[in-house]
Short mmCIF file of C-alpha atoms and ligand atoms in Angstrom, two decimals:
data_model
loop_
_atom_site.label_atom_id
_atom_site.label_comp_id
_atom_site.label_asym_id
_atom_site.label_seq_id
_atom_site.Cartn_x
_atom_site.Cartn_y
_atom_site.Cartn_z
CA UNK A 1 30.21 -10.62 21.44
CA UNK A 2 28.39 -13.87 21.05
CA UNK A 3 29.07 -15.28 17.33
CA UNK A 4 26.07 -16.50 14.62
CA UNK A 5 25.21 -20.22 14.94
CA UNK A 6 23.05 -22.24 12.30
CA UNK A 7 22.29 -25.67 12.72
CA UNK A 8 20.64 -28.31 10.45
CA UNK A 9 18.73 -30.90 11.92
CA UNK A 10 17.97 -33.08 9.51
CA UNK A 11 15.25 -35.37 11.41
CA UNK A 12 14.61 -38.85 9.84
CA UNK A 13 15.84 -37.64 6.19
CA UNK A 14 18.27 -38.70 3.71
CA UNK A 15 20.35 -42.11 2.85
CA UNK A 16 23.99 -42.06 2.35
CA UNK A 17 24.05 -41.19 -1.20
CA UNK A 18 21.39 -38.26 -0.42
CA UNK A 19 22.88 -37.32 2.23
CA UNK A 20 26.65 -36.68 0.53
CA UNK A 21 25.29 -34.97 -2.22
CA UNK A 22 23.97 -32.50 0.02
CA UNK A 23 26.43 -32.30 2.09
CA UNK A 24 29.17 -31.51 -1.27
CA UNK A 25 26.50 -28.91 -1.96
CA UNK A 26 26.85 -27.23 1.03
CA UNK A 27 30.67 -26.83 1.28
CA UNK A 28 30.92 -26.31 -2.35
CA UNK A 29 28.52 -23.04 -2.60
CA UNK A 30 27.94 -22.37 1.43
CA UNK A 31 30.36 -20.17 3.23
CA UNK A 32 31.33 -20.83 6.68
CA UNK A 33 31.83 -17.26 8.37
CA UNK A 34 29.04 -18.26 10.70
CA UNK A 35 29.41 -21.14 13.30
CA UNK A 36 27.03 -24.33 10.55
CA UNK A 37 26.55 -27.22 12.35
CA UNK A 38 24.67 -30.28 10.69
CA UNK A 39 23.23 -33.18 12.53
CA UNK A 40 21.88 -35.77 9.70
CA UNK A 41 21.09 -39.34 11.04
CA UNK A 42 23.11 -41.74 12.87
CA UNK A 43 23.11 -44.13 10.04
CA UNK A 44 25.15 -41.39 7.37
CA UNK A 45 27.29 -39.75 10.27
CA UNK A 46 30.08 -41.96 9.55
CA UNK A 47 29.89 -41.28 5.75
CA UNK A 48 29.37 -37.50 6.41
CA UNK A 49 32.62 -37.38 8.77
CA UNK A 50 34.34 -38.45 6.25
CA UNK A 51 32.87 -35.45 3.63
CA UNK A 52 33.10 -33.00 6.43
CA UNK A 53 36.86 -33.57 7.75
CA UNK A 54 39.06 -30.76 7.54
CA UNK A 55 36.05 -27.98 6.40
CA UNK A 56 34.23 -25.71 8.85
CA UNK A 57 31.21 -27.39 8.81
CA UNK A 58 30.71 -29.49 11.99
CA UNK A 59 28.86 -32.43 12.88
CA UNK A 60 26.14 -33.15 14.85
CA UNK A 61 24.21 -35.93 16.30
CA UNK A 62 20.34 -35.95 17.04
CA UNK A 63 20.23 -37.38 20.25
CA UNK A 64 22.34 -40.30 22.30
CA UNK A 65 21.49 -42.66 25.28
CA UNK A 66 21.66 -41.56 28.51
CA UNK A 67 24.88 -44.79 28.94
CA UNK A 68 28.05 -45.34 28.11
CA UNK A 69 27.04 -48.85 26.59
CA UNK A 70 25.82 -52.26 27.87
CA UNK A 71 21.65 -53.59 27.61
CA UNK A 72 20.28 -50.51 25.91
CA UNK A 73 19.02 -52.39 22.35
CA UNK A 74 18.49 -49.48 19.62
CA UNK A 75 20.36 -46.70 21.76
CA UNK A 76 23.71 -44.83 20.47
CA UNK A 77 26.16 -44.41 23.22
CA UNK A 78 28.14 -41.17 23.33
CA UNK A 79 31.32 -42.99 22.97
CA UNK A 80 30.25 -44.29 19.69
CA UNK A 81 29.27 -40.56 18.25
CA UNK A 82 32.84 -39.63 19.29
CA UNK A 83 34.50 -43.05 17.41
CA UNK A 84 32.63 -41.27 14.29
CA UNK A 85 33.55 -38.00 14.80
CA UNK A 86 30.74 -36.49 15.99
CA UNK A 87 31.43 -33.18 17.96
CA UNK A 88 27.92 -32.26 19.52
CA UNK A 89 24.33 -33.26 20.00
CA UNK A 90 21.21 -32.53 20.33
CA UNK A 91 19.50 -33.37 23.37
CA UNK A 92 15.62 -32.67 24.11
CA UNK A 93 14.16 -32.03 21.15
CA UNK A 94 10.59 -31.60 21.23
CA UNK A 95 9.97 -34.64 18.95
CA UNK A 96 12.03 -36.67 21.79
CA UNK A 97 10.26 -35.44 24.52
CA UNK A 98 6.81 -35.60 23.37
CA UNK A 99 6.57 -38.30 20.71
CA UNK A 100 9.20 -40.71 22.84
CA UNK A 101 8.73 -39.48 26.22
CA UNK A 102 11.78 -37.84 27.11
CA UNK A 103 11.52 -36.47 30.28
CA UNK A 104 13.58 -32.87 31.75
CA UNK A 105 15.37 -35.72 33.85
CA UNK A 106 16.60 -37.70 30.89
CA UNK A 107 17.29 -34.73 29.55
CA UNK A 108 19.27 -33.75 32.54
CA UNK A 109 21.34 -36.76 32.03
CA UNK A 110 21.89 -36.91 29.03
CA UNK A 111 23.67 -33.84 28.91
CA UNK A 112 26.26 -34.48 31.97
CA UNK A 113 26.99 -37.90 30.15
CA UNK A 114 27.15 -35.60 26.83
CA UNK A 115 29.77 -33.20 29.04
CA UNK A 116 31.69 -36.09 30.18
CA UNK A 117 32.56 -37.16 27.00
CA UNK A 118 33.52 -33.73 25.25
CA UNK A 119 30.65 -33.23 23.16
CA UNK A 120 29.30 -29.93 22.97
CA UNK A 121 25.33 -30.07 23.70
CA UNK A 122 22.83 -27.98 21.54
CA UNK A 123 19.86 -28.33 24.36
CA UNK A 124 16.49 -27.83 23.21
CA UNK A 125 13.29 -26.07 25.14
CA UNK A 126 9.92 -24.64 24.30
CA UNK A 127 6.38 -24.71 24.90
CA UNK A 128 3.35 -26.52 23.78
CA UNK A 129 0.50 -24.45 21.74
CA UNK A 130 -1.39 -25.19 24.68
CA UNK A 131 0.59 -23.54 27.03
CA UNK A 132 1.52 -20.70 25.34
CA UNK A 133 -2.70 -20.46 24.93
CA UNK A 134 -2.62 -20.51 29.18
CA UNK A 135 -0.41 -18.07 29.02
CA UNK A 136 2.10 -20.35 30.31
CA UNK A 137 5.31 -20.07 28.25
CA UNK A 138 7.66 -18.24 30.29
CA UNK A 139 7.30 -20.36 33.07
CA UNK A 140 7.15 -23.32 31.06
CA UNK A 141 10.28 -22.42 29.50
CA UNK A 142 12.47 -21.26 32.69
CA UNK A 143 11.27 -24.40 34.41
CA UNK A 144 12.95 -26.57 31.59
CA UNK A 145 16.28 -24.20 32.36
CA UNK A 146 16.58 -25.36 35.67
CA UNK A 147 15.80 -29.03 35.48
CA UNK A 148 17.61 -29.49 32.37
CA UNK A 149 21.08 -27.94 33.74
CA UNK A 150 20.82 -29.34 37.03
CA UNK A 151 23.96 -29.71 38.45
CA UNK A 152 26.10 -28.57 35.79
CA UNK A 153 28.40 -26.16 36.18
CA UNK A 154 29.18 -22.50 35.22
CA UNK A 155 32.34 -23.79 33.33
CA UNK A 156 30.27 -26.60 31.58
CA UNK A 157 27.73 -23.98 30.22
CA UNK A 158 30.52 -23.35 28.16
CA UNK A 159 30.04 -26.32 25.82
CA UNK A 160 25.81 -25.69 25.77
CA UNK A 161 23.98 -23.76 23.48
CA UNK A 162 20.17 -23.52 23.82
CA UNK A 163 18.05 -24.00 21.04
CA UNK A 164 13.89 -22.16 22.07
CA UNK A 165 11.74 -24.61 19.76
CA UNK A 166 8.05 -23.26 21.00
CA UNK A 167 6.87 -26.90 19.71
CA UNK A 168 3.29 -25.10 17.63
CA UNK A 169 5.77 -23.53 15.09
CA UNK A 170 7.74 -27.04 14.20
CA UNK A 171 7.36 -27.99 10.84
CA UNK A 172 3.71 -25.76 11.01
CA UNK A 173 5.01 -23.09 8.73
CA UNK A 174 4.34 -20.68 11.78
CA UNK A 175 7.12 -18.84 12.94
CA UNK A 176 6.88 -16.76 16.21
CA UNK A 177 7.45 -13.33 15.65
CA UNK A 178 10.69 -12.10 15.94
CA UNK A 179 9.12 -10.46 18.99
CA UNK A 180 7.60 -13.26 20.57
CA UNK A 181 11.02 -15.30 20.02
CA UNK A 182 13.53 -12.85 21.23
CA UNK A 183 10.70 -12.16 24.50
CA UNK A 184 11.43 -15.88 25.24
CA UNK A 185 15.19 -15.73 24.40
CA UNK A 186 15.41 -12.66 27.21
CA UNK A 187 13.46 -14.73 29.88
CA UNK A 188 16.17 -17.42 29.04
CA UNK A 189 19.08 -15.56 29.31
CA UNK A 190 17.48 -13.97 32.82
CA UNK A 191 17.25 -17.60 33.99
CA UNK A 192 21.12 -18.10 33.20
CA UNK A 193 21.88 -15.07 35.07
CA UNK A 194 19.77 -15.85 38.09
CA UNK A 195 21.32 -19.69 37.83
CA UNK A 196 24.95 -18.85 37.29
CA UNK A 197 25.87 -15.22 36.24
CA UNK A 198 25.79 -11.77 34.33
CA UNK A 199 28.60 -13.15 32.87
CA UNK A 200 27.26 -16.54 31.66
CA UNK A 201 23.61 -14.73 30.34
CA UNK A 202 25.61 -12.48 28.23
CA UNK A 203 28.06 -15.19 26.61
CA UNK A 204 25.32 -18.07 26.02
CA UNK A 205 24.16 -18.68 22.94
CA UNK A 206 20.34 -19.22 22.23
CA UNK A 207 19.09 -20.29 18.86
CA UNK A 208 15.60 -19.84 17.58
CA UNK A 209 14.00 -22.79 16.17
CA UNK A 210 10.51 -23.12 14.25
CA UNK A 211 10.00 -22.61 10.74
CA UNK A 212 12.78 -20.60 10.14
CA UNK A 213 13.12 -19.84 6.23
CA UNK A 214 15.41 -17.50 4.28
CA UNK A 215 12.42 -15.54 4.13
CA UNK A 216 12.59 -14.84 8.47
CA UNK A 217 16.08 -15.19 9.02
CA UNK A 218 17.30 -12.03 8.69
CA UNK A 219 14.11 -10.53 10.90
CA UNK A 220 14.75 -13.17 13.42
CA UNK A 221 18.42 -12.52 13.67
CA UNK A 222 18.35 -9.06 14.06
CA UNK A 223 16.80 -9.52 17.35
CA UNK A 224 19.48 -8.88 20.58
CA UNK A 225 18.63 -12.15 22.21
CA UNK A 226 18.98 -14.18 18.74
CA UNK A 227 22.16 -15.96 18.00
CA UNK A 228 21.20 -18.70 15.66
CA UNK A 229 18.73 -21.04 14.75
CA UNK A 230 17.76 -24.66 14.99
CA UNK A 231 16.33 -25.26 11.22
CA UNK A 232 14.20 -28.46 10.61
CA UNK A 233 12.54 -28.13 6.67
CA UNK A 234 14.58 -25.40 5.44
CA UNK A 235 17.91 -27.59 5.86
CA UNK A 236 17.17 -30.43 3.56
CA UNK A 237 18.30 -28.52 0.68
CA UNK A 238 21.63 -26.50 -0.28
CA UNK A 239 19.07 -23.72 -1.63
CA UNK A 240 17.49 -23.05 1.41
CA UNK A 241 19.92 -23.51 3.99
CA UNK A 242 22.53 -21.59 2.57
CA UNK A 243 20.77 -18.38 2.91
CA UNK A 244 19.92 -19.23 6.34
CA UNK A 245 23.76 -20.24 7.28
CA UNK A 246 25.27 -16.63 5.14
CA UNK A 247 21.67 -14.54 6.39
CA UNK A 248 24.62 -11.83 7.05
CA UNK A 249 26.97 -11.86 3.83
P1 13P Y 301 11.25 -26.81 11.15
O1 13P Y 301 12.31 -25.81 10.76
O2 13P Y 301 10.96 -27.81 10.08
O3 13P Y 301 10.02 -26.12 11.69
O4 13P Y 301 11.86 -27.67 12.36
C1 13P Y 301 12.42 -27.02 13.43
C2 13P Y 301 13.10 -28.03 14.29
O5 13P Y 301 12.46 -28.83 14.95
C3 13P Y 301 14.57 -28.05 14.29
O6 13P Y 301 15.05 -28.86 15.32
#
């Protein structure tokens, strides 16, 4: 039985104060039966370790370097997301890899140095409007699978969720249909079985990203291949994302 997982990425939002208050909003009136994750940016995670210490609600980071440390000016090294607190990431968002050039490689390594260091990695694929238009999607999509877990290993998988972001329905306001989504969440879970086994397709955890609302949650999440989503918009605000993170009270 895999369990519910909502995650907040909150993108290039909030200062410290903001960023508290939303946080004491959310463990105030939110209940944590579900797995909540939120990943605000690096410059409040040390503030929001502090808020979110002891409660359910874990923290995330939006992305990390692919080092440990040295020449890299403007990176974030895992080892200083663990000093904070931090206890996963998000690796290979769409934002990364087409507004910063982010590669399936980087991508690649950024999740074995992720591994190495303990974090737990929410990795992030999906297709272009373009190729979903070329009728391209699927193959886009298991493609991504393989290069992104090269090399790692059946017990690794453990520690990975994947997060399908088809990139047109990111902050568009267009959500794929539940139908469309859980279509793409089957082809992924194939791809784990083909790349590792029955075992690991029916225990990983694949969250739907893309507009998701309070409004879609519930039709999203009732489909067999959905087991959370990756919420961009809707998880700037207590009123929003709590309906998302308690869809099932
Ligand atoms: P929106 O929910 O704003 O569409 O963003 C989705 C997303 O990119 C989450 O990582």
């Amino acid at each position: 039985m895999r369990i519910s997982y909502m995650a907040g990425n909150w993108k290039m939002n909030y200062t410290r104060s903001e960023a508290l208050s939303l946080v004491k909003e959310l463990l105030d009136n939110g209940s944590f039966k579900n797995k909540i994750l939120i990943a605000p940016p690096f410059t409040v995670l040390e503030a929001v370790a502090g808020a979110v210490k002891g409660t359910d609600l874990i923290l995330g980071a939006q992305n990390m370097s692919t080092n440990e440390s040295g020449a890299h000016t403007g990176e974030i090294s895992p080892l200083m997301l663990k000093d904070l607190g931090v206890k996963a990431v998000i690796l290979g968002h769409s934002e990364r890899r087409s507004i910063y050039g982010e590669t399936d490689k980087i991508v690649n390594t950024k999740i074995h140095l992720a591994l190495k260091h303990s974090l737990d990695v929410i990795f992030c694929i999906g297709e272009t409007l373009e190729e979903r238009e070329s009728g391209l999607a699927e193959k886009i999509v298991a493609n991504q699978v393989i290069e992104g877990l090269k090399d790692i290993s059946e017990n690794e998988l453990e520690s990975i969720t994947i997060a399908y972001e088809p990139v047109w329905a990111i902050g568009t306001g267009k959500t794929a249909t539940p139908e469309d989504a859980d279509d793409i969440h089957k082809v992924i879970r194939k791809k784990i079985g083909e790349l590792y086994s029955k075992e690991a397709a029916e225990n990983i955890i694949i969250q739907y990203g893309g507009s998701v609302k309070p409004s879609n949650v519930k039709e999203l999440m009732a489909k067999p291949n959905i087991d959370g989503a990756l919420v961009g918009g809707a998880a700037l605000k207590a009123e929003t994302f709590i309906p998302i993170m308690e869809y099932n009270k």
